[in-house]
Each structure stands twice: as C-alpha cells, then as structure tokens.
Amino acid sequence: MLDDIPAAMRSRMAELEALDRAQRAGAAPPARWLRTVDREAGRLITVLAGCAPRAGTFVELGTGSGYSTLWLLLALRERAPRPRLVTIERDADKASLARVTFERCAVTELVEQRVGDAASELRTLGPLAFAFMDHGPSNYEACRDGLVTALVPGGLLAVDNVDSHRRLAARFMRRLAADPRVETCVLHVGKGILLARRRR
Ligand SMILES: C[S@@+](CC[C@H](N)C(=O)[O-])C[C@H]1O[C@@H](n2cnc3c(N)ncnc32)[C@H](O)[C@@H]1O
C-alpha cells in the first residue's frame, strides 16, 4: 500500500504539501488554507482503511484538495472488489481543486465526489465500513450519531484534529467515548486521530 505509491500521486501529494506550507506561511488567508492532514496521519489512515471490513462504503467528510483522499485510495486500490469511496466537501472551490487532483492522478472513476454538507449527504450513504472525519471539529458532533449508526460491525471511524483542537472537539469526544456501540482510543499522530471501532 505505502511502498509503491504511483508517481502521479507522489508528485501531486508533494505539490499539495508545498502549497499547504506556503499558505500557512502567509500566502493565503486562513479561510482559504487547504489544511491537509500531516503526511504521517495520511500514512496512518491508509493503514486503517486497509483494516476496515469488506462490506460497506468508505466515506470521507472534508475532501479539501483531495490530498487525504489519495491516501485512502492507496488502501482501496488493493481490494477486490474495490469498495465505493464517497468524499464530501461543502466548498465548491475546494471540490474543484480536488477534481484536478483526481484527474492528474487518473483516479476520477474511483472516487464519488459530492459537493454539499456532510451531515445531509451522510444520510444517503447506507452501511459504512470506514469513515474519515476531517471537516472541522465544530462540525463533528452533528455527524457523530449518524456515523456510528451507519458503521457495520467492525467498521472504523477515524477523526482528525483531536489534539490540535482539543477544546472544540471535547464534547464530541466525550459522547463518542460514552457510546456503548463503539470502543475508542486516541493516536497522537499528526494533529491527533481518534479511532472508534463499532462493536460486533
Ligand atoms: C481540514 S480541511 C480537509 C482537508 C483534507 N481532508 C485533506 O487532508 O486534504 C476541512 C474541509 O472541510 C470542509 N467542510 C467544512 N464544513 C463542512 C461541512 N459541513 N460539510 C462538508 N465539508 C465541510 C472545508 O471546506 C474544508 O475544505
């Protein structure tokens, strides 16, 4: 999965990492930042997605530039039959940028892109094998119950930014940890990833 990243993906990942760094250094106002996951967090979600059950859809909330979607695709391309991957982004400009990412990497047909609000789109997806939540900690709580309900037994939910935005994510984390349908832990990788697994 991680040892043979196609050249087009490697090159697009490097380009987006450089753009993210430049924006944070002052090249763009914070509202326009891509806010890509850290590289090590990208590697982690690839491995986690590779551990998800066979049955069910894979979903990403917060496509951004498509950077994290590329990491998820590395896990999916090894599976047969290949699971459905849906990625949801509210901002039309970011969704266009992600479309360019997918075209450049020749993976457009492997990703179902949705432009809209994550909480509303989620209701249309059916059972989930894997979910990656990265659409801003203040939006997590609105999706929590819907996601846990949709996860198949053994299904995984990975959530970014729980260390970097501890206060904003606190209520969501407390409620998720108290949900008897899942078991949870926090991985201090990148900006902090909370992992929940649906009990069988
Ligand atoms: C941290 S960025 C995503 C970065 C991306 N996962 C990556 O690593 O490349 C968060 C994204 O979530 C989007 N977003 C914010 N609120 C949303 C919502 N309610 N529904 C869908 N997307 C949302 C933002 O527009 C932004 O592009």
Short mmCIF file of C-alpha atoms and ligand atoms in Angstrom, two decimals:
data_model
loop_
_atom_site.label_atom_id
_atom_site.label_comp_id
_atom_site.label_asym_id
_atom_site.label_seq_id
_atom_site.Cartn_x
_atom_site.Cartn_y
_atom_site.Cartn_z
CA MET A 1 0.00 0.00 0.00
CA LEU A 2 2.61 2.53 1.12
CA ASP A 3 5.68 1.11 -0.62
CA ASP A 4 4.59 1.59 -4.20
CA ILE A 5 2.79 4.93 -4.42
CA PRO A 6 2.24 5.72 -8.12
CA ALA A 7 4.45 8.55 -9.43
CA ALA A 8 1.48 10.80 -10.31
CA MET A 9 0.14 10.50 -6.75
CA ARG A 10 3.56 11.13 -5.19
CA SER A 11 4.01 14.23 -7.29
CA ARG A 12 0.51 15.62 -6.56
CA MET A 13 0.92 14.90 -2.84
CA ALA A 14 4.24 16.81 -2.79
CA GLU A 15 2.63 19.72 -4.70
CA LEU A 16 -0.28 19.98 -2.23
CA GLU A 17 2.03 19.68 0.79
CA ALA A 18 4.12 22.57 -0.59
CA LEU A 19 1.00 24.66 -1.26
CA ASP A 20 -0.30 23.97 2.27
CA ARG A 21 3.05 25.05 3.77
CA ALA A 22 3.16 28.23 1.65
CA GLN A 23 -0.40 29.16 2.62
CA ARG A 24 0.35 28.72 6.33
CA ALA A 25 3.47 30.87 5.88
CA GLY A 26 1.28 33.75 4.70
CA ALA A 27 0.50 33.11 1.01
CA ALA A 28 -3.26 32.92 1.69
CA PRO A 29 -5.75 34.00 4.38
CA PRO A 30 -6.62 31.21 6.88
CA ALA A 31 -10.11 30.83 5.40
CA ARG A 32 -8.54 29.60 2.15
CA TRP A 33 -5.93 27.25 3.63
CA LEU A 34 -6.09 23.67 2.39
CA ARG A 35 -5.37 22.33 5.89
CA THR A 36 -4.20 18.97 4.57
CA VAL A 37 -3.61 16.14 7.05
CA ASP A 38 0.02 15.66 8.11
CA ARG A 39 1.90 13.13 5.97
CA GLU A 40 2.21 10.65 8.86
CA ALA A 41 -1.53 10.93 9.50
CA GLY A 42 -2.03 10.23 5.79
CA ARG A 43 0.02 7.06 6.13
CA LEU A 44 -1.98 6.10 9.20
CA ILE A 45 -5.38 6.47 7.52
CA THR A 46 -4.11 4.34 4.64
CA VAL A 47 -3.26 1.54 7.07
CA LEU A 48 -6.53 1.96 8.99
CA ALA A 49 -8.61 1.91 5.79
CA GLY A 50 -6.76 -1.27 4.85
CA CYS A 51 -8.05 -2.85 8.11
CA ALA A 52 -11.72 -1.97 7.54
CA PRO A 53 -14.29 -4.72 6.92
CA ARG A 54 -15.04 -5.82 3.35
CA ALA A 55 -18.73 -4.88 3.31
CA GLY A 56 -19.80 -1.24 3.25
CA THR A 57 -18.96 2.13 1.77
CA PHE A 58 -15.87 4.22 2.60
CA VAL A 59 -16.59 7.87 3.26
CA GLU A 60 -14.52 11.00 3.83
CA LEU A 61 -16.02 14.15 5.33
CA GLY A 62 -13.99 17.19 4.21
CA THR A 63 -12.33 16.47 0.86
CA GLY A 64 -10.31 19.68 0.80
CA SER A 65 -7.84 19.44 -2.08
CA GLY A 66 -8.17 15.65 -2.29
CA TYR A 67 -4.84 15.09 -0.51
CA SER A 68 -6.20 12.76 2.20
CA THR A 69 -8.45 11.07 -0.39
CA LEU A 70 -5.29 9.99 -2.24
CA TRP A 71 -4.04 8.27 0.94
CA LEU A 72 -7.36 6.44 1.31
CA LEU A 73 -7.21 5.37 -2.33
CA LEU A 74 -3.88 3.66 -1.70
CA ALA A 75 -5.70 1.23 0.59
CA LEU A 76 -8.72 0.81 -1.65
CA ARG A 77 -6.88 0.04 -4.86
CA GLU A 78 -5.63 -3.23 -3.35
CA ARG A 79 -9.13 -4.51 -2.64
CA ALA A 80 -11.19 -6.68 -4.93
CA PRO A 81 -13.96 -5.93 -5.44
CA ARG A 82 -12.97 -2.30 -4.97
CA PRO A 83 -15.15 -0.57 -2.34
CA ARG A 84 -17.12 2.54 -3.05
CA LEU A 85 -15.39 5.72 -1.81
CA VAL A 86 -17.52 8.82 -1.32
CA THR A 87 -15.86 12.12 -0.39
CA ILE A 88 -17.90 15.14 0.68
CA GLU A 89 -16.88 18.81 0.53
CA ARG A 90 -19.01 21.88 1.19
CA ASP A 91 -16.77 24.43 -0.56
CA ALA A 92 -17.17 24.40 -4.36
CA ASP A 93 -13.68 25.85 -5.00
CA LYS A 94 -12.00 23.16 -2.89
CA ALA A 95 -14.11 20.49 -4.60
CA SER A 96 -12.85 21.79 -7.99
CA LEU A 97 -9.27 21.62 -6.78
CA ALA A 98 -9.87 18.04 -5.62
CA ARG A 99 -11.29 17.22 -9.06
CA VAL A 100 -7.98 18.39 -10.57
CA THR A 101 -6.12 16.19 -8.06
CA PHE A 102 -8.15 13.13 -9.07
CA GLU A 103 -7.75 13.85 -12.80
CA ARG A 104 -3.99 14.31 -12.50
CA CYS A 105 -3.70 11.02 -10.63
CA ALA A 106 -6.09 9.22 -13.02
CA VAL A 107 -8.35 8.11 -10.17
CA THR A 108 -11.51 10.06 -11.03
CA GLU A 109 -13.55 6.92 -11.64
CA LEU A 110 -12.56 5.50 -8.23
CA VAL A 111 -13.99 8.39 -6.22
CA GLU A 112 -17.56 9.62 -5.89
CA GLN A 113 -17.30 13.34 -5.17
CA ARG A 114 -20.21 15.10 -3.50
CA VAL A 115 -20.41 18.86 -3.05
CA GLY A 116 -22.60 19.63 -0.06
CA ASP A 117 -22.98 19.45 3.69
CA ALA A 118 -21.50 16.33 5.26
CA ALA A 119 -24.35 15.74 7.74
CA SER A 120 -27.01 15.82 5.00
CA GLU A 121 -25.04 13.74 2.49
CA LEU A 122 -24.27 11.11 5.13
CA ARG A 123 -27.95 10.20 5.41
CA THR A 124 -27.94 8.91 1.83
CA LEU A 125 -24.97 6.55 2.03
CA GLY A 126 -26.13 3.33 3.70
CA PRO A 127 -23.84 0.99 5.68
CA LEU A 128 -20.24 2.19 6.17
CA ALA A 129 -17.06 0.12 6.50
CA PHE A 130 -14.80 3.12 7.11
CA ALA A 131 -15.25 6.83 7.75
CA PHE A 132 -12.63 9.57 7.90
CA MET A 133 -13.88 12.75 9.52
CA ASP A 134 -11.86 15.90 8.76
CA HIS A 135 -14.41 18.65 8.11
CA GLY A 136 -13.67 20.78 11.16
CA PRO A 137 -14.06 19.84 14.87
CA SER A 138 -17.07 22.12 15.34
CA ASN A 139 -18.93 20.03 12.73
CA TYR A 140 -18.10 16.61 14.18
CA GLU A 141 -20.89 16.36 16.74
CA ALA A 142 -23.60 16.84 14.08
CA CYS A 143 -22.36 13.69 12.31
CA ARG A 144 -21.46 11.53 15.31
CA ASP A 145 -24.65 9.54 15.86
CA GLY A 146 -25.36 9.11 12.13
CA LEU A 147 -21.86 7.77 11.53
CA VAL A 148 -21.86 5.32 14.44
CA THR A 149 -25.31 4.07 13.45
CA ALA A 150 -24.17 3.51 9.85
CA LEU A 151 -20.94 1.66 10.70
CA VAL A 152 -21.08 -2.08 10.03
CA PRO A 153 -19.82 -4.39 12.83
CA GLY A 154 -16.04 -3.94 12.99
CA GLY A 155 -16.34 -0.72 10.97
CA LEU A 156 -13.83 2.04 11.72
CA LEU A 157 -14.19 5.77 12.24
CA ALA A 158 -11.02 7.91 12.20
CA VAL A 159 -11.26 11.57 13.24
CA ASP A 160 -8.52 14.17 12.69
CA ASN A 161 -7.56 17.20 14.80
CA VAL A 162 -8.44 15.86 18.24
CA ASP A 163 -5.09 17.01 19.72
CA SER A 164 -4.80 20.30 17.82
CA HIS A 165 -8.45 21.27 18.56
CA ARG A 166 -8.93 19.53 21.89
CA ARG A 167 -11.37 22.08 23.27
CA LEU A 168 -13.56 22.28 20.17
CA ALA A 169 -13.69 18.50 19.88
CA ALA A 170 -14.20 17.85 23.62
CA ARG A 171 -17.97 17.32 23.69
CA PHE A 172 -17.87 15.13 20.58
CA MET A 173 -15.06 13.02 22.06
CA ARG A 174 -16.82 12.63 25.41
CA ARG A 175 -20.04 11.49 23.77
CA LEU A 176 -18.32 9.12 21.38
CA ALA A 177 -16.32 7.53 24.22
CA ALA A 178 -19.57 7.05 26.18
CA ASP A 179 -21.35 5.35 23.26
CA PRO A 180 -21.64 1.62 24.10
CA ARG A 181 -21.75 0.72 20.38
CA VAL A 182 -18.06 1.61 19.89
CA GLU A 183 -14.66 1.26 21.52
CA THR A 184 -12.27 4.20 21.11
CA CYS A 185 -8.67 5.30 21.50
CA VAL A 186 -6.58 8.35 20.56
CA LEU A 187 -3.47 8.10 18.39
CA HIS A 188 -1.09 11.02 18.84
CA VAL A 189 -0.07 11.16 15.21
CA GLY A 190 -0.10 14.44 13.27
CA LYS A 191 -2.79 16.66 14.80
CA GLY A 192 -4.23 13.73 16.77
CA ILE A 193 -6.50 11.00 15.42
CA LEU A 194 -9.36 9.49 17.38
CA LEU A 195 -10.18 5.95 16.32
CA ALA A 196 -13.51 4.28 17.02
CA ARG A 197 -14.44 0.71 16.15
CA ARG A 198 -18.01 -0.48 16.00
CA ARG A 199 -18.53 -3.49 18.25
CA ARG A 200 -19.70 -6.73 16.64
C1 LIG B 1 -9.20 20.23 7.13
S1 LIG B 1 -9.93 20.52 5.59
C2 LIG B 1 -9.90 18.95 4.81
C3 LIG B 1 -8.53 18.51 4.43
C4 LIG B 1 -8.48 17.20 3.70
N1 LIG B 1 -9.14 16.14 4.44
C5 LIG B 1 -7.04 16.81 3.44
O1 LIG B 1 -6.39 16.30 4.37
O2 LIG B 1 -6.58 17.05 2.33
C6 LIG B 1 -11.62 20.63 6.04
C7 LIG B 1 -12.56 20.75 4.86
O3 LIG B 1 -13.90 20.52 5.30
C8 LIG B 1 -14.76 21.35 4.56
N2 LIG B 1 -16.01 21.50 5.33
C9 LIG B 1 -16.26 22.31 6.40
N3 LIG B 1 -17.51 22.13 6.85
C10 LIG B 1 -18.07 21.17 6.07
C11 LIG B 1 -19.35 20.54 6.05
N4 LIG B 1 -20.29 20.86 6.94
N5 LIG B 1 -19.59 19.59 5.12
C12 LIG B 1 -18.61 19.25 4.22
N6 LIG B 1 -17.39 19.82 4.17
C13 LIG B 1 -17.11 20.77 5.09
C14 LIG B 1 -13.97 22.64 4.41
O4 LIG B 1 -14.45 23.40 3.31
C15 LIG B 1 -12.55 22.13 4.21
O5 LIG B 1 -12.22 22.01 2.85
#
